[in-house]
PDB file of C-alpha atoms in Angstrom:
ATOM      1  CA  MET A   1       0.054  -0.110  -0.040  1.00  0.00           C
ATOM      2  CA  GLU A   2       1.211   3.487  -0.757  1.00  0.00           C
ATOM      3  CA  LEU A   3       1.735   6.253   1.713  1.00  0.00           C
ATOM      4  CA  GLY A   4      -0.796   9.103   1.506  1.00  0.00           C
ATOM      5  CA  MET A   5       0.080  12.536   2.806  1.00  0.00           C
ATOM      6  CA  THR A   6      -1.905  15.814   2.929  1.00  0.00           C
ATOM      7  CA  ASN A   7      -0.943  19.177   4.392  1.00  0.00           C
ATOM      8  CA  VAL A   8      -3.675  21.206   6.330  1.00  0.00           C
ATOM      9  CA  ARG A   9      -2.824  24.873   7.487  1.00  0.00           C
ATOM     10  CA  LEU A  10      -4.949  25.765  10.639  1.00  0.00           C
ATOM     11  CA  SER A  11      -5.849  29.117  11.509  1.00  0.00           C
ATOM     12  CA  GLU A  12      -3.558  29.147  14.445  1.00  0.00           C
ATOM     13  CA  GLY A  13      -0.420  28.845  12.095  1.00  0.00           C
ATOM     14  CA  ILE A  14      -0.115  24.956  12.857  1.00  0.00           C
ATOM     15  CA  THR A  15       0.410  22.586   9.939  1.00  0.00           C
ATOM     16  CA  VAL A  16      -1.419  19.486  10.187  1.00  0.00           C
ATOM     17  CA  VAL A  17       0.313  16.330   8.305  1.00  0.00           C
ATOM     18  CA  GLU A  18      -2.386  13.615   7.653  1.00  0.00           C
ATOM     19  CA  VAL A  19      -0.512  10.310   7.034  1.00  0.00           C
ATOM     20  CA  THR A  20      -2.268   7.366   5.675  1.00  0.00           C
ATOM     21  CA  GLY A  21      -1.231   3.864   4.252  1.00  0.00           C
ATOM     22  CA  GLU A  22       1.921   2.212   4.895  1.00  0.00           C
ATOM     23  CA  LEU A  23       5.124   3.982   6.490  1.00  0.00           C
ATOM     24  CA  ASP A  24       8.057   2.087   6.050  1.00  0.00           C
ATOM     25  CA  VAL A  25      11.340   1.476   4.447  1.00  0.00           C
ATOM     26  CA  TYR A  26      10.034   2.650   0.848  1.00  0.00           C
ATOM     27  CA  THR A  27       7.838   5.291   1.740  1.00  0.00           C
ATOM     28  CA  ALA A  28       9.535   7.046   4.618  1.00  0.00           C
ATOM     29  CA  PRO A  29      11.927   9.169   2.446  1.00  0.00           C
ATOM     30  CA  SER A  30       8.633  11.271   1.102  1.00  0.00           C
ATOM     31  CA  LEU A  31       7.561  12.008   4.989  1.00  0.00           C
ATOM     32  CA  ARG A  32      11.151  13.045   5.543  1.00  0.00           C
ATOM     33  CA  GLU A  33      11.063  15.384   2.646  1.00  0.00           C
ATOM     34  CA  ARG A  34       7.528  16.601   3.292  1.00  0.00           C
ATOM     35  CA  PHE A  35       8.747  17.480   7.035  1.00  0.00           C
ATOM     36  CA  VAL A  36      11.741  19.377   5.463  1.00  0.00           C
ATOM     37  CA  GLU A  37       9.368  21.527   3.323  1.00  0.00           C
ATOM     38  CA  ALA A  38       6.858  21.873   6.212  1.00  0.00           C
ATOM     39  CA  LEU A  39       9.692  23.250   8.352  1.00  0.00           C
ATOM     40  CA  SER A  40      11.469  25.431   5.973  1.00  0.00           C
ATOM     41  CA  GLY A  41       9.343  28.493   6.778  1.00  0.00           C
ATOM     42  CA  ASP A  42       8.219  30.772   9.709  1.00  0.00           C
ATOM     43  CA  GLU A  43       5.696  28.331  11.285  1.00  0.00           C
ATOM     44  CA  VAL A  44       7.576  25.515  12.832  1.00  0.00           C
ATOM     45  CA  ARG A  45       4.439  23.933  14.787  1.00  0.00           C
ATOM     46  CA  LEU A  46       3.562  20.360  13.231  1.00  0.00           C
ATOM     47  CA  VAL A  47       1.036  18.031  14.188  1.00  0.00           C
ATOM     48  CA  VAL A  48       1.362  14.484  12.507  1.00  0.00           C
ATOM     49  CA  ASN A  49      -1.958  12.520  12.475  1.00  0.00           C
ATOM     50  CA  LEU A  50      -1.421   8.808  12.454  1.00  0.00           C
ATOM     51  CA  ASN A  51      -4.921   7.679  12.910  1.00  0.00           C
ATOM     52  CA  GLY A  52      -5.050   6.651   9.130  1.00  0.00           C
ATOM     53  CA  LEU A  53      -1.880   4.595   9.312  1.00  0.00           C
ATOM     54  CA  ASP A  54      -1.994   0.954   8.704  1.00  0.00           C
ATOM     55  CA  PHE A  55       1.801   0.047   9.242  1.00  0.00           C
ATOM     56  CA  LEU A  56       4.868   1.618  10.751  1.00  0.00           C
ATOM     57  CA  ASP A  57       8.369   0.072  10.753  1.00  0.00           C
ATOM     58  CA  SER A  58      11.558   1.521  12.410  1.00  0.00           C
ATOM     59  CA  THR A  59      12.505   3.583   9.356  1.00  0.00           C
ATOM     60  CA  GLY A  60       9.260   5.152   9.560  1.00  0.00           C
ATOM     61  CA  LEU A  61       9.909   5.882  13.484  1.00  0.00           C
ATOM     62  CA  GLY A  62      13.362   7.378  12.667  1.00  0.00           C
ATOM     63  CA  VAL A  63      11.832   9.790  10.235  1.00  0.00           C
ATOM     64  CA  LEU A  64       9.298  10.851  12.971  1.00  0.00           C
ATOM     65  CA  VAL A  65      12.202  11.337  15.387  1.00  0.00           C
ATOM     66  CA  GLY A  66      14.111  13.303  12.705  1.00  0.00           C
ATOM     67  CA  GLY A  67      11.210  15.534  12.244  1.00  0.00           C
ATOM     68  CA  LEU A  68      10.764  15.994  15.831  1.00  0.00           C
ATOM     69  CA  LYS A  69      14.749  17.059  16.287  1.00  0.00           C
ATOM     70  CA  ARG A  70      14.256  19.295  13.129  1.00  0.00           C
ATOM     71  CA  ALA A  71      11.081  21.073  14.712  1.00  0.00           C
ATOM     72  CA  ARG A  72      12.640  21.554  18.327  1.00  0.00           C
ATOM     73  CA  ALA A  73      16.201  22.761  16.676  1.00  0.00           C
ATOM     74  CA  ARG A  74      14.062  25.769  15.251  1.00  0.00           C
ATOM     75  CA  GLY A  75      12.249  26.567  18.572  1.00  0.00           C
ATOM     76  CA  GLY A  76       9.187  24.644  17.247  1.00  0.00           C
ATOM     77  CA  GLU A  77       7.113  21.484  18.342  1.00  0.00           C
ATOM     78  CA  LEU A  78       5.905  18.126  16.716  1.00  0.00           C
ATOM     79  CA  ILE A  79       2.835  16.574  18.191  1.00  0.00           C
ATOM     80  CA  VAL A  80       1.819  12.957  16.933  1.00  0.00           C
ATOM     81  CA  VAL A  81      -1.866  12.143  16.722  1.00  0.00           C
ATOM     82  CA  CYS A  82      -2.430   8.592  17.409  1.00  0.00           C
ATOM     83  CA  SER A  83      -5.125   6.616  18.934  1.00  0.00           C
ATOM     84  CA  THR A  84      -4.417   3.014  17.361  1.00  0.00           C
ATOM     85  CA  GLU A  85      -3.303   0.603  19.926  1.00  0.00           C
ATOM     86  CA  ARG A  86      -1.168  -1.447  17.649  1.00  0.00           C
ATOM     87  CA  LEU A  87       0.871   1.926  16.659  1.00  0.00           C
ATOM     88  CA  LEU A  88       0.814   3.158  20.482  1.00  0.00           C
ATOM     89  CA  LYS A  89       2.486  -0.325  21.487  1.00  0.00           C
ATOM     90  CA  ILE A  90       5.615   0.487  19.233  1.00  0.00           C
ATOM     91  CA  PHE A  91       5.739   4.008  20.832  1.00  0.00           C
ATOM     92  CA  ARG A  92       5.555   2.427  24.171  1.00  0.00           C
ATOM     93  CA  ILE A  93       8.128  -0.344  23.448  1.00  0.00           C
ATOM     94  CA  THR A  94      10.809   2.238  22.170  1.00  0.00           C
ATOM     95  CA  GLY A  95      10.137   4.611  25.036  1.00  0.00           C
ATOM     96  CA  LEU A  96       9.262   7.224  22.762  1.00  0.00           C
ATOM     97  CA  THR A  97       6.227   7.831  24.620  1.00  0.00           C
ATOM     98  CA  ARG A  98       8.491   9.714  26.725  1.00  0.00           C
ATOM     99  CA  VAL A  99       9.559  11.798  23.937  1.00  0.00           C
ATOM    100  CA  PHE A 100       6.749  12.500  21.708  1.00  0.00           C
ATOM    101  CA  ARG A 101       3.476  14.066  22.939  1.00  0.00           C
ATOM    102  CA  ILE A 102       0.914  11.931  21.910  1.00  0.00           C
ATOM    103  CA  VAL A 103      -2.717  12.649  21.850  1.00  0.00           C
ATOM    104  CA  PRO A 104      -5.911  10.978  20.337  1.00  0.00           C
ATOM    105  CA  ASP A 105      -7.097  13.644  17.851  1.00  0.00           C
ATOM    106  CA  VAL A 106      -6.101  16.895  16.097  1.00  0.00           C
ATOM    107  CA  ALA A 107      -8.312  18.970  18.258  1.00  0.00           C
ATOM    108  CA  SER A 108      -6.136  17.564  21.258  1.00  0.00           C
ATOM    109  CA  ALA A 109      -3.185  18.532  19.571  1.00  0.00           C
ATOM    110  CA  GLN A 110      -4.237  21.955  18.771  1.00  0.00           C
ATOM    111  CA  ALA A 111      -5.266  22.811  22.363  1.00  0.00           C
ATOM    112  CA  LEU A 112      -1.873  21.342  23.602  1.00  0.00           C
ATOM    113  CA  LEU A 113       0.058  23.824  21.243  1.00  0.00           C
ATOM    114  CA  ALA A 114      -2.142  26.588  22.578  1.00  0.00           C
ATOM    115  CA  ASP A 115      -1.311  25.889  26.103  1.00  0.00           C
ATOM    116  CA  ARG A 116       2.127  27.064  26.909  1.00  0.00           C
ATOM    117  CA  ALA A 117       2.137  26.164  30.310  1.00  0.00           C
ATOM    118  CA  ALA A 118       1.370  22.287  29.445  1.00  0.00           C
ATOM    119  CA  LEU A 119       4.074  22.201  27.046  1.00  0.00           C
ATOM    120  CA  ALA A 120       6.608  23.563  29.458  1.00  0.00           C
ATOM    121  CA  ALA A 121       5.366  21.018  32.220  1.00  0.00           C
ATOM    122  CA  GLN A 122       6.201  17.931  29.949  1.00  0.00           C
ATOM    123  CA  PRO A 123       9.612  16.249  29.654  1.00  0.00           C
ATOM    124  CA  ASP A 124      11.645  18.153  26.855  1.00  0.00           C
ATOM    125  CA  PRO A 125      14.599  15.925  26.041  1.00  0.00           C
ATOM    126  CA  ASP A 126      17.592  17.289  24.275  1.00  0.00           C
ATOM    127  CA  ALA A 127      17.136  16.733  20.442  1.00  0.00           C
ATOM    128  CA  GLU A 128      20.487  14.973  20.245  1.00  0.00           C
ATOM    129  CA  THR A 129      19.555  12.229  22.911  1.00  0.00           C
ATOM    130  CA  ILE A 130      16.019  11.319  21.369  1.00  0.00           C
ATOM    131  CA  GLY A 131      16.103   7.611  20.551  1.00  0.00           C
ATOM    132  CA  TRP A 132      19.187   6.622  22.602  1.00  0.00           C
ATOM    133  CA  HIS A 133      17.525   3.556  23.967  1.00  0.00           C
ATOM    134  CA  TRP A 134      16.658   1.750  20.924  1.00  0.00           C
ATOM    135  CA  VAL A 135      18.322   0.865  17.933  1.00  0.00           C
ATOM    136  CA  PRO A 136      17.180  -0.741  14.554  1.00  0.00           C
ATOM    137  CA  GLY A 137      17.989  -4.245  13.310  1.00  0.00           C
ATOM    138  CA  ARG A 138      17.349  -5.376   9.886  1.00  0.00           C
ATOM    139  CA  ILE A 139      17.459  -8.658   7.898  1.00  0.00           C
ATOM    140  CA  TYR A 140      17.480  -9.180   4.046  1.00  0.00           C
ATOM    141  CA  LEU A 141      17.700 -12.418   2.509  1.00  0.00           C
ATOM    142  CA  SER A 142      17.758 -12.890  -1.250  1.00  0.00           C
ATOM    143  CA  ASP A 143      16.128 -16.390  -0.572  1.00  0.00           C
ATOM    144  CA  GLU A 144      13.498 -16.865   2.316  1.00  0.00           C
ATOM    145  CA  LEU A 145      14.290 -20.642   2.676  1.00  0.00           C
ATOM    146  CA  ASP A 146      16.718 -20.190   5.548  1.00  0.00           C
ATOM    147  CA  HIS A 147      14.803 -17.116   6.965  1.00  0.00           C
ATOM    148  CA  GLN A 148      13.812 -18.530  10.326  1.00  0.00           C
ATOM    149  CA  ALA A 149      17.192 -19.863  11.125  1.00  0.00           C
ATOM    150  CA  VAL A 150      18.850 -16.871  10.310  1.00  0.00           C
ATOM    151  CA  ALA A 151      16.251 -14.704  12.392  1.00  0.00           C
ATOM    152  CA  ASP A 152      16.974 -17.295  15.226  1.00  0.00           C
ATOM    153  CA  ALA A 153      20.870 -16.869  15.055  1.00  0.00           C
ATOM    154  CA  ALA A 154      20.687 -13.169  14.797  1.00  0.00           C
ATOM    155  CA  GLU A 155      18.617 -13.045  18.168  1.00  0.00           C
ATOM    156  CA  ARG A 156      21.125 -15.333  19.931  1.00  0.00           C
ATOM    157  CA  VAL A 157      23.957 -12.837  18.963  1.00  0.00           C
ATOM    158  CA  VAL A 158      21.689 -10.050  20.275  1.00  0.00           C
ATOM    159  CA  ALA A 159      21.418 -11.782  23.366  1.00  0.00           C
ATOM    160  CA  ALA A 160      24.854 -12.734  23.779  1.00  0.00           C
ATOM    161  CA  PHE A 161      25.876  -8.877  23.687  1.00  0.00           C
ATOM    162  CA  GLY A 162      23.468  -7.945  26.460  1.00  0.00           C
ATOM    163  CA  LEU A 163      20.616  -6.817  24.076  1.00  0.00           C
ATOM    164  CA  GLU A 164      17.290  -8.030  23.365  1.00  0.00           C
ATOM    165  CA  PHE A 165      14.657  -7.895  20.442  1.00  0.00           C
ATOM    166  CA  ALA A 166      11.996  -5.540  21.867  1.00  0.00           C
ATOM    167  CA  HIS A 167       9.808  -5.809  18.759  1.00  0.00           C
ATOM    168  CA  ALA A 168       9.530  -7.480  15.414  1.00  0.00           C
ATOM    169  CA  PHE A 169       7.567  -5.779  12.718  1.00  0.00           C
ATOM    170  CA  PRO A 170       5.778  -8.157  10.112  1.00  0.00           C
ATOM    171  CA  PRO A 171       8.412  -9.442   7.686  1.00  0.00           C
ATOM    172  CA  VAL A 172       8.042  -8.999   3.794  1.00  0.00           C
ATOM    173  CA  VAL A 173       8.379 -12.256   1.881  1.00  0.00           C
ATOM    174  CA  GLY A 174       9.457 -13.159  -1.632  1.00  0.00           C
ATOM    175  CA  SER A 175      12.756 -12.570  -0.932  1.00  0.00           C
ATOM    176  CA  TRP A 176      13.042 -11.963   2.797  1.00  0.00           C
ATOM    177  CA  PHE A 177      13.283  -8.656   4.821  1.00  0.00           C
ATOM    178  CA  GLY A 178      12.463  -8.243   8.461  1.00  0.00           C
ATOM    179  CA  GLU A 179      13.000  -5.363  10.874  1.00  0.00           C
ATOM    180  CA  PHE A 180      13.256  -5.380  14.533  1.00  0.00           C
ATOM    181  CA  LEU A 181      13.801  -2.966  17.466  1.00  0.00           C
ATOM    182  CA  ILE A 182      16.524  -3.571  19.760  1.00  0.00           C
ATOM    183  CA  ARG A 183      17.597  -2.509  23.143  1.00  0.00           C
ATOM    184  CA  LEU A 184      19.852  -3.059  26.032  1.00  0.00           C
ATOM    185  CA  LYS A 185      18.355  -5.636  28.454  1.00  0.00           C
ATOM    186  CA  ASN A 186      19.331  -3.476  31.471  1.00  0.00           C
ATOM    187  CA  SER A 187      19.721   0.353  30.423  1.00  0.00           C
ATOM    188  CA  GLY A 188      21.711   1.076  33.150  1.00  0.00           C
ATOM    189  CA  GLN A 189      24.195  -1.725  32.503  1.00  0.00           C
ATOM    190  CA  LEU A 190      27.778  -1.361  31.101  1.00  0.00           C
ATOM    191  CA  PRO A 191      29.185  -1.815  28.712  1.00  0.00           C
ATOM    192  CA  THR A 192      27.008   0.605  26.772  1.00  0.00           C
ATOM    193  CA  LYS A 193      25.186  -0.539  23.646  1.00  0.00           C
ATOM    194  CA  GLU A 194      28.023   1.489  21.612  1.00  0.00           C
ATOM    195  CA  GLU A 195      30.696  -0.724  23.296  1.00  0.00           C
ATOM    196  CA  GLN A 196      28.682  -3.719  22.907  1.00  0.00           C
ATOM    197  CA  PHE A 197      28.526  -2.929  19.131  1.00  0.00           C
ATOM    198  CA  VAL A 198      32.169  -2.450  18.872  1.00  0.00           C
ATOM    199  CA  LYS A 199      32.780  -5.851  20.382  1.00  0.00           C
ATOM    200  CA  LEU A 200      30.322  -7.444  18.160  1.00  0.00           C
ATOM    201  CA  SER A 201      32.039  -6.157  14.924  1.00  0.00           C
ATOM    202  CA  ARG A 202      35.319  -7.468  16.406  1.00  0.00           C
ATOM    203  CA  ALA A 203      34.098 -10.692  17.230  1.00  0.00           C
ATOM    204  CA  LEU A 204      32.500 -11.064  13.824  1.00  0.00           C
ATOM    205  CA  ASP A 205      35.813  -9.695  11.854  1.00  0.00           C
ATOM    206  CA  LEU A 206      37.785 -12.167  13.942  1.00  0.00           C
ATOM    207  CA  ARG A 207      35.576 -15.236  13.216  1.00  0.00           C
ATOM    208  CA  LEU A 208      35.368 -14.440   9.547  1.00  0.00           C
ATOM    209  CA  LEU A 209      39.321 -14.552   9.313  1.00  0.00           C
ATOM    210  CA  ASP A 210      38.877 -17.755  11.352  1.00  0.00           C
ATOM    211  CA  ARG A 211      40.967 -16.336  14.618  1.00  0.00           C
ATOM    212  CA  GLN A 212      40.059 -17.004  18.407  1.00  0.00           C
ATOM    213  CA  GLN A 213      40.910 -14.050  20.801  1.00  0.00           C
ATOM    214  CA  ALA A 214      40.311 -14.034  24.417  1.00  0.00           C
ATOM    215  CA  GLU A 215      38.525 -10.528  24.044  1.00  0.00           C
ATOM    216  CA  VAL A 216      35.694 -12.675  22.634  1.00  0.00           C
ATOM    217  CA  ASP A 217      33.823 -14.717  25.406  1.00  0.00           C
ATOM    218  CA  ALA A 218      32.764 -18.272  24.411  1.00  0.00           C
ATOM    219  CA  ALA A 219      28.898 -17.660  24.370  1.00  0.00           C
ATOM    220  CA  GLN A 220      29.491 -14.522  22.084  1.00  0.00           C
ATOM    221  CA  GLY A 221      31.834 -16.501  19.785  1.00  0.00           C
ATOM    222  CA  ALA A 222      29.401 -19.241  19.486  1.00  0.00           C
ATOM    223  CA  ALA A 223      26.490 -16.971  18.692  1.00  0.00           C
ATOM    224  CA  VAL A 224      28.582 -15.064  16.240  1.00  0.00           C
ATOM    225  CA  ALA A 225      29.616 -18.281  14.278  1.00  0.00           C
ATOM    226  CA  GLY A 226      26.025 -19.415  14.148  1.00  0.00           C
ATOM    227  CA  LEU A 227      25.007 -16.254  12.324  1.00  0.00           C
ATOM    228  CA  ILE A 228      27.531 -16.465   9.901  1.00  0.00           C
ATOM    229  CA  GLN A 229      26.736 -20.505   9.469  1.00  0.00           C
ATOM    230  CA  SER A 230      23.095 -19.614   9.019  1.00  0.00           C
ATOM    231  CA  LEU A 231      24.128 -17.612   5.870  1.00  0.00           C
ATOM    232  CA  SER A 232      25.767 -20.298   4.090  1.00  0.00           C
ATOM    233  CA  ASN A 233      22.982 -21.407   1.827  1.00  0.00           C
ATOM    234  CA  THR A 234      21.688 -17.842   0.941  1.00  0.00           C
ATOM    235  CA  PRO A 235      23.650 -15.921  -1.723  1.00  0.00           C
ATOM    236  CA  ARG A 236      22.914 -12.490  -0.671  1.00  0.00           C
ATOM    237  CA  ALA A 237      22.072 -10.990   2.489  1.00  0.00           C
ATOM    238  CA  ILE A 238      22.145  -8.054   4.864  1.00  0.00           C
ATOM    239  CA  VAL A 239      22.246  -8.339   8.612  1.00  0.00           C
ATOM    240  CA  GLN A 240      21.971  -5.002  10.529  1.00  0.00           C
ATOM    241  CA  ILE A 241      22.247  -4.896  14.483  1.00  0.00           C
ATOM    242  CA  GLY A 242      22.464  -1.388  15.561  1.00  0.00           C
ATOM    243  CA  SER A 243      25.582   0.063  14.090  1.00  0.00           C
ATOM    244  CA  VAL A 244      26.884  -3.335  12.887  1.00  0.00           C
ATOM    245  CA  LEU A 245      26.289  -4.217   9.126  1.00  0.00           C
ATOM    246  CA  LEU A 246      27.252  -7.196   7.714  1.00  0.00           C
ATOM    247  CA  VAL A 247      26.717  -7.607   4.181  1.00  0.00           C
ATOM    248  CA  LYS A 248      27.218 -10.761   1.971  1.00  0.00           C
ATOM    249  CA  VAL A 249      27.465 -11.039  -1.894  1.00  0.00           C
ATOM    250  CA  ASP A 250      28.052 -14.478  -3.132  1.00  0.00           C
ATOM    251  CA  GLU A 251      30.956 -15.579  -1.315  1.00  0.00           C
ATOM    252  CA  VAL A 252      32.264 -12.252  -0.059  1.00  0.00           C
ATOM    253  CA  ILE A 253      31.318 -10.636   3.374  1.00  0.00           C
ATOM    254  CA  VAL A 254      32.015  -7.599   4.626  1.00  0.00           C
ATOM    255  CA  VAL A 255      31.308  -6.368   7.911  1.00  0.00           C
ATOM    256  CA  ARG A 256      31.320  -2.968   9.186  1.00  0.00           C
ATOM    257  CA  ASN A 257      30.643  -0.847  12.423  1.00  0.00           C
ATOM    258  CA  LEU A 258      28.964   2.135  10.951  1.00  0.00           C
ATOM    259  CA  THR A 259      29.783   5.758  12.342  1.00  0.00           C
ATOM    260  CA  GLN A 260      26.988   7.975  13.363  1.00  0.00           C
ATOM    261  CA  LEU A 261      27.533   9.835   9.948  1.00  0.00           C
ATOM    262  CA  GLU A 262      27.328   6.833   7.947  1.00  0.00           C
ATOM    263  CA  LEU A 263      24.157   5.473   9.856  1.00  0.00           C
ATOM    264  CA  ALA A 264      22.416   8.837   8.919  1.00  0.00           C
ATOM    265  CA  HIS A 265      23.428   8.465   5.100  1.00  0.00           C
ATOM    266  CA  TRP A 266      22.093   4.710   5.223  1.00  0.00           C
ATOM    267  CA  GLU A 267      18.687   5.938   6.881  1.00  0.00           C
ATOM    268  CA  ARG A 268      18.407   8.615   4.244  1.00  0.00           C
ATOM    269  CA  ASN A 269      18.733   5.885   1.791  1.00  0.00           C
ATOM    270  CA  PRO A 270      16.874   2.843   3.138  1.00  0.00           C
ATOM    271  CA  ALA A 271      16.700   0.816  -0.246  1.00  0.00           C
ATOM    272  CA  LEU A 272      20.584   0.128   0.552  1.00  0.00           C
ATOM    273  CA  PHE A 273      19.283  -2.278   3.452  1.00  0.00           C
ATOM    274  CA  ARG A 274      17.324  -4.126   0.641  1.00  0.00           C
ATOM    275  CA  ASP A 275      20.256  -4.510  -2.111  1.00  0.00           C
ATOM    276  CA  PRO A 276      23.490  -6.257  -1.065  1.00  0.00           C
ATOM    277  CA  ALA A 277      25.142  -5.416  -4.262  1.00  0.00           C
ATOM    278  CA  ALA A 278      24.522  -2.078  -3.946  1.00  0.00           C
ATOM    279  CA  ALA A 279      25.068  -2.290  -0.068  1.00  0.00           C
ATOM    280  CA  LEU A 280      28.597  -3.683  -0.830  1.00  0.00           C
ATOM    281  CA  GLN A 281      29.343  -1.200  -3.437  1.00  0.00           C
ATOM    282  CA  GLU A 282      28.295   1.618  -1.052  1.00  0.00           C
ATOM    283  CA  LEU A 283      30.813   0.135   1.682  1.00  0.00           C
ATOM    284  CA  GLN A 284      33.704  -0.099  -0.914  1.00  0.00           C
ATOM    285  CA  GLN A 285      33.099   3.383  -1.934  1.00  0.00           C
ATOM    286  CA  ALA A 286      33.004   4.565   1.725  1.00  0.00           C
ATOM    287  CA  THR A 287      36.550   3.531   2.335  1.00  0.00           C
ATOM    288  CA  SER A 288      38.058   5.542  -0.497  1.00  0.00           C
ATOM    289  CA  ASN A 289      39.401   8.444   1.510  1.00  0.00           C
ATOM    290  CA  GLY A 290      40.761   5.438   4.386  1.00  0.00           C
ATOM    291  CA  ALA A 291      41.763   1.920   4.379  1.00  0.00           C
ATOM    292  CA  GLU A 292      40.844  -0.293   1.354  1.00  0.00           C
ATOM    293  CA  LEU A 293      38.544  -3.088   1.754  1.00  0.00           C
ATOM    294  CA  GLU A 294      40.989  -5.925   0.724  1.00  0.00           C
ATOM    295  CA  PRO A 295      39.141  -9.265   0.647  1.00  0.00           C
ATOM    296  CA  THR A 296      41.075 -11.992   2.450  1.00  0.00           C
ATOM    297  CA  ALA A 297      40.602 -15.562   2.627  1.00  0.00           C
ATOM    298  CA  GLY A 298      38.304 -16.437   5.848  1.00  0.00           C
ATOM    299  CA  ALA A 299      36.662 -19.351   7.623  1.00  0.00           C
ATOM    300  CA  GLY A 300      35.173 -21.825   4.980  1.00  0.00           C
ATOM    301  CA  GLY A 301      37.225 -20.200   2.274  1.00  0.00           C
ATOM    302  CA  GLN A 302      34.979 -17.058   1.731  1.00  0.00           C
ATOM    303  CA  GLU A 303      36.303 -13.754   1.194  1.00  0.00           C
ATOM    304  CA  THR A 304      35.735 -11.474   3.924  1.00  0.00           C
ATOM    305  CA  ALA A 305      36.620  -7.827   4.602  1.00  0.00           C
ATOM    306  CA  SER A 306      36.230  -4.964   7.240  1.00  0.00           C
ATOM    307  CA  SER A 307      36.903  -1.409   7.402  1.00  0.00           C
ATOM    308  CA  SER A 308      36.143   1.682   9.570  1.00  0.00           C
ATOM    309  CA  GLY A 309      36.338   4.596   7.038  1.00  0.00           C
ATOM    310  CA  ARG A 310      33.697   7.250   6.718  1.00  0.00           C
ATOM    311  CA  PHE A 311      31.513   8.529   4.256  1.00  0.00           C
ATOM    312  CA  SER A 312      32.372  12.046   3.095  1.00  0.00           C
ATOM    313  CA  ASP A 313      29.096  13.422   2.606  1.00  0.00           C
TER     314      ASP A 313
END
């Protein structure tokens, strides 16, 4: 189903964006463009009505968070209208009910925007910390045959590094594409999720090079090995766990721990998550100003590569 968007200007200088259909990896960029356009003028108060929305995935959530950041950075506000329990559950799971001001209808949003005291009384997280408590996970497989084995293996990897799948969105079949929301099991624990992603990337690198290191404990090593093995019969695949990206194209596997700049680039180009060949090319191009990706013989005879260069855009 396509995404429908309608802008309505209210007399109070408020713009209502009515969103219908499916807000997913394909359609989310259109809403991002709508936010940029709506927030480019003098009025920076937005109401986003999701009551006509049938589907919302992690890419769509990211665009909503980005719109909120943009509005608050300009001294404005973005109010979400949502009364659908299925969607509200996603906001609760991610902790975004503590970030967005969510009301059941447009009239309530208008009243809230008109009540300066009510706005001031509610939490107002710093724009740069919005969404810190959850990260996306994605799996794309060119063949859906082994999708359950791969999903199970990815979940074991997540658990081995102190994380958990908080929510799974309905997959897209044919080829197979699944999205997940990932969070720390204990948000107050150490190491942080960023440190865990560094460890995960390192463990994948070592496994692909068929090396064992004391820095990778047995449970983590076994989980990582299981994930790579689960992909053995799938010609092309992408697995994203937070900032860690694994791309497989035939016999070549590339692992990369993306920087924040790179993550932003990929979120702005979500089709990459469903095109392993384009994703591999993107990763290789990203190293042009840094270390080159030189495939090496890894475990099982597969070519592997890793790098920590940055995107230049």
